[in-house]
Amino acid sequence: MFFKSKIKKIVHVEGMSCSHCVDHVKSALESVDGISSVKVDLNSKTAVVKCLQEINNSDIEAAVKDAGYEVTSIEEG
């Protein structure tokens, strides 16, 4: 059974400087319940997160912070 992601958020992340940082942020965000996919772009310093349900921005911020990075803003996309 397939579930279509209903919600898209664009997370602006500071502190990433290499592909290892991208992998670390991606892994951290994928660990948040309800997130179905994550695409992190080093050049724009953003992560596009697709969610199966509404996710609190504070949960996203906490996951990124625990990985050692800072969320500067989150946009609904």
mmCIF file as gemmi writes it, N, C-alpha and C atoms, coordinates in Angstrom:
data_model
loop_
_atom_site.group_PDB
_atom_site.id
_atom_site.type_symbol
_atom_site.label_atom_id
_atom_site.label_alt_id
_atom_site.label_comp_id
_atom_site.label_asym_id
_atom_site.label_entity_id
_atom_site.label_seq_id
_atom_site.pdbx_PDB_ins_code
_atom_site.Cartn_x
_atom_site.Cartn_y
_atom_site.Cartn_z
_atom_site.occupancy
_atom_site.B_iso_or_equiv
_atom_site.pdbx_formal_charge
_atom_site.auth_seq_id
_atom_site.auth_asym_id
_atom_site.pdbx_PDB_model_num
ATOM 1 N N . MET Axp A 1 ? 0.843 -1.176 0 1 0 ? 1 A 1
ATOM 2 C CA . MET Axp A 1 ? 0 0 0 1 0 ? 1 A 1
ATOM 3 C C . MET Axp A 1 ? 0.89 1.242 0 1 0 ? 1 A 1
ATOM 4 N N . PHE Axp A 2 ? 0.552 2.19 -0.845 1 0 ? 2 A 1
ATOM 5 C CA . PHE Axp A 2 ? 1.331 3.412 -0.942 1 0 ? 2 A 1
ATOM 6 C C . PHE Axp A 2 ? 0.603 4.558 -0.256 1 0 ? 2 A 1
ATOM 7 N N . PHE Axp A 3 ? 1.361 5.379 0.449 1 0 ? 3 A 1
ATOM 8 C CA . PHE Axp A 3 ? 0.809 6.561 1.087 1 0 ? 3 A 1
ATOM 9 C C . PHE Axp A 3 ? 1.388 7.776 0.391 1 0 ? 3 A 1
ATOM 10 N N . LYS Axp A 4 ? 0.533 8.66 -0.031 1 0 ? 4 A 1
ATOM 11 C CA . LYS Axp A 4 ? 1.005 9.868 -0.701 1 0 ? 4 A 1
ATOM 12 C C . LYS Axp A 4 ? 1.361 10.919 0.345 1 0 ? 4 A 1
ATOM 13 N N . SER Axp A 5 ? 2.531 11.493 0.196 1 0 ? 5 A 1
ATOM 14 C CA . SER Axp A 5 ? 2.953 12.558 1.101 1 0 ? 5 A 1
ATOM 15 C C . SER Axp A 5 ? 2.038 13.755 0.898 1 0 ? 5 A 1
ATOM 16 N N . LYS Axp A 6 ? 1.491 14.258 1.98 1 0 ? 6 A 1
ATOM 17 C CA . LYS Axp A 6 ? 0.519 15.341 1.904 1 0 ? 6 A 1
ATOM 18 C C . LYS Axp A 6 ? 1.133 16.705 2.164 1 0 ? 6 A 1
ATOM 19 N N . ILE Axp A 7 ? 2.197 16.737 2.913 1 0 ? 7 A 1
ATOM 20 C CA . ILE Axp A 7 ? 2.743 18.007 3.38 1 0 ? 7 A 1
ATOM 21 C C . ILE Axp A 7 ? 4.207 18.108 2.964 1 0 ? 7 A 1
ATOM 22 N N . LYS Axp A 8 ? 4.589 19.279 2.475 1 0 ? 8 A 1
ATOM 23 C CA . LYS Axp A 8 ? 5.984 19.524 2.093 1 0 ? 8 A 1
ATOM 24 C C . LYS Axp A 8 ? 6.476 20.722 2.881 1 0 ? 8 A 1
ATOM 25 N N . LYS Axp A 9 ? 7.659 20.575 3.457 1 0 ? 9 A 1
ATOM 26 C CA . LYS Axp A 9 ? 8.278 21.678 4.195 1 0 ? 9 A 1
ATOM 27 C C . LYS Axp A 9 ? 9.688 21.886 3.659 1 0 ? 9 A 1
ATOM 28 N N . ILE Axp A 10 ? 10.087 23.149 3.603 1 0 ? 10 A 1
ATOM 29 C CA . ILE Axp A 10 ? 11.446 23.499 3.193 1 0 ? 10 A 1
ATOM 30 C C . ILE Axp A 10 ? 12.163 24.004 4.438 1 0 ? 10 A 1
ATOM 31 N N . VAL Axp A 11 ? 13.189 23.269 4.825 1 0 ? 11 A 1
ATOM 32 C CA . VAL Axp A 11 ? 13.925 23.551 6.056 1 0 ? 11 A 1
ATOM 33 C C . VAL Axp A 11 ? 15.261 24.188 5.679 1 0 ? 11 A 1
ATOM 34 N N . HIS Axp A 12 ? 15.522 25.384 6.18 1 0 ? 12 A 1
ATOM 35 C CA . HIS Axp A 12 ? 16.788 26.075 5.927 1 0 ? 12 A 1
ATOM 36 C C . HIS Axp A 12 ? 17.748 25.72 7.061 1 0 ? 12 A 1
ATOM 37 N N . VAL Axp A 13 ? 18.904 25.153 6.677 1 0 ? 13 A 1
ATOM 38 C CA . VAL Axp A 13 ? 19.848 24.604 7.654 1 0 ? 13 A 1
ATOM 39 C C . VAL Axp A 13 ? 21.195 25.306 7.534 1 0 ? 13 A 1
ATOM 40 N N . GLU Axp A 14 ? 21.707 25.795 8.648 1 0 ? 14 A 1
ATOM 41 C CA . GLU Axp A 14 ? 23.042 26.405 8.686 1 0 ? 14 A 1
ATOM 42 C C . GLU Axp A 14 ? 24.038 25.413 9.274 1 0 ? 14 A 1
ATOM 43 N N . GLY Axp A 15 ? 25.272 25.509 8.805 1 0 ? 15 A 1
ATOM 44 C CA . GLY Axp A 15 ? 26.351 24.709 9.363 1 0 ? 15 A 1
ATOM 45 C C . GLY Axp A 15 ? 26.808 23.565 8.48 1 0 ? 15 A 1
ATOM 46 N N . MET Axp A 16 ? 26.1 23.308 7.377 1 0 ? 16 A 1
ATOM 47 C CA . MET Axp A 16 ? 26.521 22.233 6.472 1 0 ? 16 A 1
ATOM 48 C C . MET Axp A 16 ? 27.637 22.746 5.566 1 0 ? 16 A 1
ATOM 49 N N . SER Axp A 17 ? 28.686 21.923 5.403 1 0 ? 17 A 1
ATOM 50 C CA . SER Axp A 17 ? 29.798 22.357 4.56 1 0 ? 17 A 1
ATOM 51 C C . SER Axp A 17 ? 30.302 21.28 3.6 1 0 ? 17 A 1
ATOM 52 N N . CYS Axp A 18 ? 29.773 20.052 3.703 1 0 ? 18 A 1
ATOM 53 C CA . CYS Axp A 18 ? 30.264 18.975 2.843 1 0 ? 18 A 1
ATOM 54 C C . CYS Axp A 18 ? 29.195 17.893 2.693 1 0 ? 18 A 1
ATOM 55 N N . SER Axp A 19 ? 29.496 16.893 1.879 1 0 ? 19 A 1
ATOM 56 C CA . SER Axp A 19 ? 28.524 15.825 1.638 1 0 ? 19 A 1
ATOM 57 C C . SER Axp A 19 ? 28.244 14.999 2.888 1 0 ? 19 A 1
ATOM 58 N N . HIS Axp A 20 ? 29.209 14.922 3.791 1 0 ? 20 A 1
ATOM 59 C CA . HIS Axp A 20 ? 28.972 14.201 5.051 1 0 ? 20 A 1
ATOM 60 C C . HIS Axp A 20 ? 27.935 14.937 5.896 1 0 ? 20 A 1
ATOM 61 N N . CYS Axp A 21 ? 27.979 16.255 5.87 1 0 ? 21 A 1
ATOM 62 C CA . CYS Axp A 21 ? 26.976 17.062 6.581 1 0 ? 21 A 1
ATOM 63 C C . CYS Axp A 21 ? 25.587 16.796 6.002 1 0 ? 21 A 1
ATOM 64 N N . VAL Axp A 22 ? 25.503 16.761 4.684 1 0 ? 22 A 1
ATOM 65 C CA . VAL Axp A 22 ? 24.235 16.495 4.006 1 0 ? 22 A 1
ATOM 66 C C . VAL Axp A 22 ? 23.68 15.146 4.456 1 0 ? 22 A 1
ATOM 67 N N . ASP Axp A 23 ? 24.53 14.123 4.468 1 0 ? 23 A 1
ATOM 68 C CA . ASP Axp A 23 ? 24.101 12.785 4.882 1 0 ? 23 A 1
ATOM 69 C C . ASP Axp A 23 ? 23.641 12.775 6.332 1 0 ? 23 A 1
ATOM 70 N N . HIS Axp A 24 ? 24.34 13.517 7.173 1 0 ? 24 A 1
ATOM 71 C CA . HIS Axp A 24 ? 24.01 13.575 8.603 1 0 ? 24 A 1
ATOM 72 C C . HIS Axp A 24 ? 22.645 14.233 8.816 1 0 ? 24 A 1
ATOM 73 N N . VAL Axp A 25 ? 22.395 15.343 8.136 1 0 ? 25 A 1
ATOM 74 C CA . VAL Axp A 25 ? 21.112 16.041 8.242 1 0 ? 25 A 1
ATOM 75 C C . VAL Axp A 25 ? 19.993 15.162 7.682 1 0 ? 25 A 1
ATOM 76 N N . LYS Axp A 26 ? 20.243 14.529 6.544 1 0 ? 26 A 1
ATOM 77 C CA . LYS Axp A 26 ? 19.236 13.657 5.925 1 0 ? 26 A 1
ATOM 78 C C . LYS Axp A 26 ? 18.855 12.525 6.867 1 0 ? 26 A 1
ATOM 79 N N . SER Axp A 27 ? 19.837 11.886 7.44 1 0 ? 27 A 1
ATOM 80 C CA . SER Axp A 27 ? 19.589 10.786 8.374 1 0 ? 27 A 1
ATOM 81 C C . SER Axp A 27 ? 18.805 11.254 9.595 1 0 ? 27 A 1
ATOM 82 N N . ALA Axp A 28 ? 19.17 12.413 10.121 1 0 ? 28 A 1
ATOM 83 C CA . ALA Axp A 28 ? 18.481 12.954 11.298 1 0 ? 28 A 1
ATOM 84 C C . ALA Axp A 28 ? 17.012 13.228 10.992 1 0 ? 28 A 1
ATOM 85 N N . LEU Axp A 29 ? 16.743 13.816 9.842 1 0 ? 29 A 1
ATOM 86 C CA . LEU Axp A 29 ? 15.361 14.134 9.488 1 0 ? 29 A 1
ATOM 87 C C . LEU Axp A 29 ? 14.551 12.878 9.178 1 0 ? 29 A 1
ATOM 88 N N . GLU Axp A 30 ? 15.183 11.885 8.562 1 0 ? 30 A 1
ATOM 89 C CA . GLU Axp A 30 ? 14.485 10.635 8.264 1 0 ? 30 A 1
ATOM 90 C C . GLU Axp A 30 ? 14.079 9.889 9.53 1 0 ? 30 A 1
ATOM 91 N N . SER Axp A 31 ? 14.714 10.2 10.644 1 0 ? 31 A 1
ATOM 92 C CA . SER Axp A 31 ? 14.388 9.525 11.904 1 0 ? 31 A 1
ATOM 93 C C . SER Axp A 31 ? 13.133 10.091 12.572 1 0 ? 31 A 1
ATOM 94 N N . VAL Axp A 32 ? 12.629 11.216 12.078 1 0 ? 32 A 1
ATOM 95 C CA . VAL Axp A 32 ? 11.428 11.834 12.657 1 0 ? 32 A 1
ATOM 96 C C . VAL Axp A 32 ? 10.194 11.077 12.156 1 0 ? 32 A 1
ATOM 97 N N . ASP Axp A 33 ? 9.359 10.612 13.087 1 0 ? 33 A 1
ATOM 98 C CA . ASP Axp A 33 ? 8.135 9.891 12.724 1 0 ? 33 A 1
ATOM 99 C C . ASP Axp A 33 ? 7.24 10.748 11.841 1 0 ? 33 A 1
ATOM 100 N N . GLY Axp A 34 ? 6.747 10.141 10.758 1 0 ? 34 A 1
ATOM 101 C CA . GLY Axp A 34 ? 5.83 10.836 9.862 1 0 ? 34 A 1
ATOM 102 C C . GLY Axp A 34 ? 6.48 11.431 8.636 1 0 ? 34 A 1
ATOM 103 N N . ILE Axp A 35 ? 7.808 11.52 8.631 1 0 ? 35 A 1
ATOM 104 C CA . ILE Axp A 35 ? 8.507 12.046 7.458 1 0 ? 35 A 1
ATOM 105 C C . ILE Axp A 35 ? 8.72 10.896 6.48 1 0 ? 35 A 1
ATOM 106 N N . SER Axp A 36 ? 8.261 11.096 5.24 1 0 ? 36 A 1
ATOM 107 C CA . SER Axp A 36 ? 8.336 10.025 4.245 1 0 ? 36 A 1
ATOM 108 C C . SER Axp A 36 ? 9.529 10.152 3.307 1 0 ? 36 A 1
ATOM 109 N N . SER Axp A 37 ? 10.02 11.375 3.1 1 0 ? 37 A 1
ATOM 110 C CA . SER Axp A 37 ? 11.211 11.541 2.264 1 0 ? 37 A 1
ATOM 111 C C . SER Axp A 37 ? 11.92 12.843 2.606 1 0 ? 37 A 1
ATOM 112 N N . VAL Axp A 38 ? 13.232 12.833 2.35 1 0 ? 38 A 1
ATOM 113 C CA . VAL Axp A 38 ? 14.071 13.999 2.635 1 0 ? 38 A 1
ATOM 114 C C . VAL Axp A 38 ? 15.046 14.172 1.479 1 0 ? 38 A 1
ATOM 115 N N . LYS Axp A 39 ? 15.162 15.395 0.982 1 0 ? 39 A 1
ATOM 116 C CA . LYS Axp A 39 ? 16.171 15.727 -0.027 1 0 ? 39 A 1
ATOM 117 C C . LYS Axp A 39 ? 16.918 16.953 0.476 1 0 ? 39 A 1
ATOM 118 N N . VAL Axp A 40 ? 18.223 16.801 0.692 1 0 ? 40 A 1
ATOM 119 C CA . VAL Axp A 40 ? 19.043 17.888 1.237 1 0 ? 40 A 1
ATOM 120 C C . VAL Axp A 40 ? 19.938 18.432 0.13 1 0 ? 40 A 1
ATOM 121 N N . ASP Axp A 41 ? 19.987 19.757 0.008 1 0 ? 41 A 1
ATOM 122 C CA . ASP Axp A 41 ? 20.823 20.417 -0.995 1 0 ? 41 A 1
ATOM 123 C C . ASP Axp A 41 ? 21.855 21.297 -0.298 1 0 ? 41 A 1
ATOM 124 N N . LEU Axp A 42 ? 23.119 20.965 -0.485 1 0 ? 42 A 1
ATOM 125 C CA . LEU Axp A 42 ? 24.205 21.698 0.166 1 0 ? 42 A 1
ATOM 126 C C . LEU Axp A 42 ? 24.308 23.13 -0.352 1 0 ? 42 A 1
ATOM 127 N N . ASN Axp A 43 ? 24.15 23.328 -1.663 1 0 ? 43 A 1
ATOM 128 C CA . ASN Axp A 43 ? 24.311 24.666 -2.242 1 0 ? 43 A 1
ATOM 129 C C . ASN Axp A 43 ? 23.296 25.666 -1.702 1 0 ? 43 A 1
ATOM 130 N N . SER Axp A 44 ? 22.046 25.246 -1.596 1 0 ? 44 A 1
ATOM 131 C CA . SER Axp A 44 ? 21.009 26.157 -1.096 1 0 ? 44 A 1
ATOM 132 C C . SER Axp A 44 ? 20.838 26.065 0.414 1 0 ? 44 A 1
ATOM 133 N N . LYS Axp A 45 ? 21.553 25.102 1.031 1 0 ? 45 A 1
ATOM 134 C CA . LYS Axp A 45 ? 21.467 24.872 2.484 1 0 ? 45 A 1
ATOM 135 C C . LYS Axp A 45 ? 20.022 24.643 2.924 1 0 ? 45 A 1
ATOM 136 N N . THR Axp A 46 ? 19.328 23.795 2.134 1 0 ? 46 A 1
ATOM 137 C CA . THR Axp A 46 ? 17.943 23.469 2.454 1 0 ? 46 A 1
ATOM 138 C C . THR Axp A 46 ? 17.726 21.965 2.457 1 0 ? 46 A 1
ATOM 139 N N . ALA Axp A 47 ? 16.683 21.577 3.165 1 0 ? 47 A 1
ATOM 140 C CA . ALA Axp A 47 ? 16.195 20.203 3.128 1 0 ? 47 A 1
ATOM 141 C C . ALA Axp A 47 ? 14.716 20.271 2.787 1 0 ? 47 A 1
ATOM 142 N N . VAL Axp A 48 ? 14.313 19.555 1.749 1 0 ? 48 A 1
ATOM 143 C CA . VAL Axp A 48 ? 12.901 19.455 1.402 1 0 ? 48 A 1
ATOM 144 C C . VAL Axp A 48 ? 12.387 18.178 2.044 1 0 ? 48 A 1
ATOM 145 N N . VAL Axp A 49 ? 11.413 18.351 2.921 1 0 ? 49 A 1
ATOM 146 C CA . VAL Axp A 49 ? 10.878 17.249 3.713 1 0 ? 49 A 1
ATOM 147 C C . VAL Axp A 49 ? 9.438 17.01 3.287 1 0 ? 49 A 1
ATOM 148 N N . LYS Axp A 50 ? 9.118 15.763 2.96 1 0 ? 50 A 1
ATOM 149 C CA . LYS Axp A 50 ? 7.734 15.397 2.649 1 0 ? 50 A 1
ATOM 150 C C . LYS Axp A 50 ? 7.216 14.543 3.795 1 0 ? 50 A 1
ATOM 151 N N . CYS Axp A 51 ? 6.005 14.87 4.233 1 0 ? 51 A 1
ATOM 152 C CA . CYS Axp A 51 ? 5.436 14.252 5.431 1 0 ? 51 A 1
ATOM 153 C C . CYS Axp A 51 ? 4.114 13.571 5.11 1 0 ? 51 A 1
ATOM 154 N N . LEU Axp A 52 ? 3.86 12.478 5.813 1 0 ? 52 A 1
ATOM 155 C CA . LEU Axp A 52 ? 2.592 11.769 5.688 1 0 ? 52 A 1
ATOM 156 C C . LEU Axp A 52 ? 1.507 12.417 6.531 1 0 ? 52 A 1
ATOM 157 N N . GLN Axp A 53 ? 1.931 13.195 7.51 1 0 ? 53 A 1
ATOM 158 C CA . GLN Axp A 53 ? 1.01 13.845 8.448 1 0 ? 53 A 1
ATOM 159 C C . GLN Axp A 53 ? 1.645 15.155 8.879 1 0 ? 53 A 1
ATOM 160 N N . GLU Axp A 54 ? 0.89 15.957 9.596 1 0 ? 54 A 1
ATOM 161 C CA . GLU Axp A 54 ? 1.442 17.222 10.101 1 0 ? 54 A 1
ATOM 162 C C . GLU Axp A 54 ? 2.54 16.914 11.117 1 0 ? 54 A 1
ATOM 163 N N . ILE Axp A 55 ? 3.69 17.521 10.932 1 0 ? 55 A 1
ATOM 164 C CA . ILE Axp A 55 ? 4.836 17.361 11.829 1 0 ? 55 A 1
ATOM 165 C C . ILE Axp A 55 ? 5.085 18.714 12.492 1 0 ? 55 A 1
ATOM 166 N N . ASN Axp A 56 ? 5.279 18.711 13.788 1 0 ? 56 A 1
ATOM 167 C CA . ASN Axp A 56 ? 5.611 19.953 14.484 1 0 ? 56 A 1
ATOM 168 C C . ASN Axp A 56 ? 6.984 20.435 14.038 1 0 ? 56 A 1
ATOM 169 N N . ASN Axp A 57 ? 7.085 21.725 13.739 1 0 ? 57 A 1
ATOM 170 C CA . ASN Axp A 57 ? 8.38 22.29 13.358 1 0 ? 57 A 1
ATOM 171 C C . ASN Axp A 57 ? 9.412 22.08 14.453 1 0 ? 57 A 1
ATOM 172 N N . SER Axp A 58 ? 8.972 22.071 15.698 1 0 ? 58 A 1
ATOM 173 C CA . SER Axp A 58 ? 9.914 21.872 16.808 1 0 ? 58 A 1
ATOM 174 C C . SER Axp A 58 ? 10.558 20.49 16.754 1 0 ? 58 A 1
ATOM 175 N N . ASP Axp A 59 ? 9.843 19.478 16.24 1 0 ? 59 A 1
ATOM 176 C CA . ASP Axp A 59 ? 10.425 18.138 16.095 1 0 ? 59 A 1
ATOM 177 C C . ASP Axp A 59 ? 11.506 18.135 15.015 1 0 ? 59 A 1
ATOM 178 N N . ILE Axp A 60 ? 11.257 18.866 13.939 1 0 ? 60 A 1
ATOM 179 C CA . ILE Axp A 60 ? 12.24 18.989 12.861 1 0 ? 60 A 1
ATOM 180 C C . ILE Axp A 60 ? 13.469 19.734 13.373 1 0 ? 60 A 1
ATOM 181 N N . GLU Axp A 61 ? 13.242 20.843 14.056 1 0 ? 61 A 1
ATOM 182 C CA . GLU Axp A 61 ? 14.35 21.635 14.602 1 0 ? 61 A 1
ATOM 183 C C . GLU Axp A 61 ? 15.179 20.815 15.586 1 0 ? 61 A 1
ATOM 184 N N . ALA Axp A 62 ? 14.527 20.036 16.433 1 0 ? 62 A 1
ATOM 185 C CA . ALA Axp A 62 ? 15.24 19.228 17.429 1 0 ? 62 A 1
ATOM 186 C C . ALA Axp A 62 ? 16.108 18.17 16.757 1 0 ? 62 A 1
ATOM 187 N N . ALA Axp A 63 ? 15.598 17.527 15.715 1 0 ? 63 A 1
ATOM 188 C CA . ALA Axp A 63 ? 16.374 16.498 15.012 1 0 ? 63 A 1
ATOM 189 C C . ALA Axp A 63 ? 17.618 17.101 14.373 1 0 ? 63 A 1
ATOM 190 N N . VAL Axp A 64 ? 17.456 18.26 13.742 1 0 ? 64 A 1
ATOM 191 C CA . VAL Axp A 64 ? 18.593 18.929 13.094 1 0 ? 64 A 1
ATOM 192 C C . VAL Axp A 64 ? 19.593 19.404 14.146 1 0 ? 64 A 1
ATOM 193 N N . LYS Axp A 65 ? 19.097 19.959 15.237 1 0 ? 65 A 1
ATOM 194 C CA . LYS Axp A 65 ? 19.979 20.436 16.308 1 0 ? 65 A 1
ATOM 195 C C . LYS Axp A 65 ? 20.756 19.279 16.927 1 0 ? 65 A 1
ATOM 196 N N . ASP Axp A 66 ? 20.078 18.147 17.152 1 0 ? 66 A 1
ATOM 197 C CA . ASP Axp A 66 ? 20.751 16.972 17.712 1 0 ? 66 A 1
ATOM 198 C C . ASP Axp A 66 ? 21.855 16.46 16.789 1 0 ? 66 A 1
ATOM 199 N N . ALA Axp A 67 ? 21.709 16.719 15.488 1 0 ? 67 A 1
ATOM 200 C CA . ALA Axp A 67 ? 22.729 16.318 14.518 1 0 ? 67 A 1
ATOM 201 C C . ALA Axp A 67 ? 23.881 17.318 14.463 1 0 ? 67 A 1
ATOM 202 N N . GLY Axp A 68 ? 23.725 18.469 15.143 1 0 ? 68 A 1
ATOM 203 C CA . GLY Axp A 68 ? 24.806 19.442 15.213 1 0 ? 68 A 1
ATOM 204 C C . GLY Axp A 68 ? 24.668 20.635 14.283 1 0 ? 68 A 1
ATOM 205 N N . TYR Axp A 69 ? 23.453 20.861 13.771 1 0 ? 69 A 1
ATOM 206 C CA . TYR Axp A 69 ? 23.228 21.953 12.828 1 0 ? 69 A 1
ATOM 207 C C . TYR Axp A 69 ? 22.1 22.844 13.34 1 0 ? 69 A 1
ATOM 208 N N . GLU Axp A 70 ? 21.875 23.961 12.668 1 0 ? 70 A 1
ATOM 209 C CA . GLU Axp A 70 ? 20.867 24.923 13.113 1 0 ? 70 A 1
ATOM 210 C C . GLU Axp A 70 ? 19.831 25.163 12.024 1 0 ? 70 A 1
ATOM 211 N N . VAL Axp A 71 ? 18.567 25.113 12.409 1 0 ? 71 A 1
ATOM 212 C CA . VAL Axp A 71 ? 17.478 25.47 11.5 1 0 ? 71 A 1
ATOM 213 C C . VAL Axp A 71 ? 17.259 26.973 11.619 1 0 ? 71 A 1
ATOM 214 N N . THR Axp A 72 ? 17.343 27.682 10.482 1 0 ? 72 A 1
ATOM 215 C CA . THR Axp A 72 ? 17.118 29.128 10.506 1 0 ? 72 A 1
ATOM 216 C C . THR Axp A 72 ? 15.675 29.48 10.179 1 0 ? 72 A 1
ATOM 217 N N . SER Axp A 73 ? 15.001 28.628 9.403 1 0 ? 73 A 1
ATOM 218 C CA . SER Axp A 73 ? 13.579 28.836 9.123 1 0 ? 73 A 1
ATOM 219 C C . SER Axp A 73 ? 12.992 27.576 8.5 1 0 ? 73 A 1
ATOM 220 N N . ILE Axp A 74 ? 11.667 27.483 8.592 1 0 ? 74 A 1
ATOM 221 C CA . ILE Axp A 74 ? 10.93 26.384 7.965 1 0 ? 74 A 1
ATOM 222 C C . ILE Axp A 74 ? 9.747 26.998 7.233 1 0 ? 74 A 1
ATOM 223 N N . GLU Axp A 75 ? 9.623 26.656 5.943 1 0 ? 75 A 1
ATOM 224 C CA . GLU Axp A 75 ? 8.523 27.161 5.12 1 0 ? 75 A 1
ATOM 225 C C . GLU Axp A 75 ? 7.619 26.002 4.729 1 0 ? 75 A 1
ATOM 226 N N . GLU Axp A 76 ? 6.33 26.269 4.67 1 0 ? 76 A 1
ATOM 227 C CA . GLU Axp A 76 ? 5.404 25.293 4.098 1 0 ? 76 A 1
ATOM 228 C C . GLU Axp A 76 ? 5.564 25.386 2.589 1 0 ? 76 A 1
ATOM 229 N N . GLY Axp A 77 ? 5.678 24.26 1.925 1 0 ? 77 A 1
ATOM 230 C CA . GLY Axp A 77 ? 5.913 24.308 0.492 1 0 ? 77 A 1
ATOM 231 C C . GLY Axp A 77 ? 4.932 23.506 -0.245 1 0 ? 77 A 1
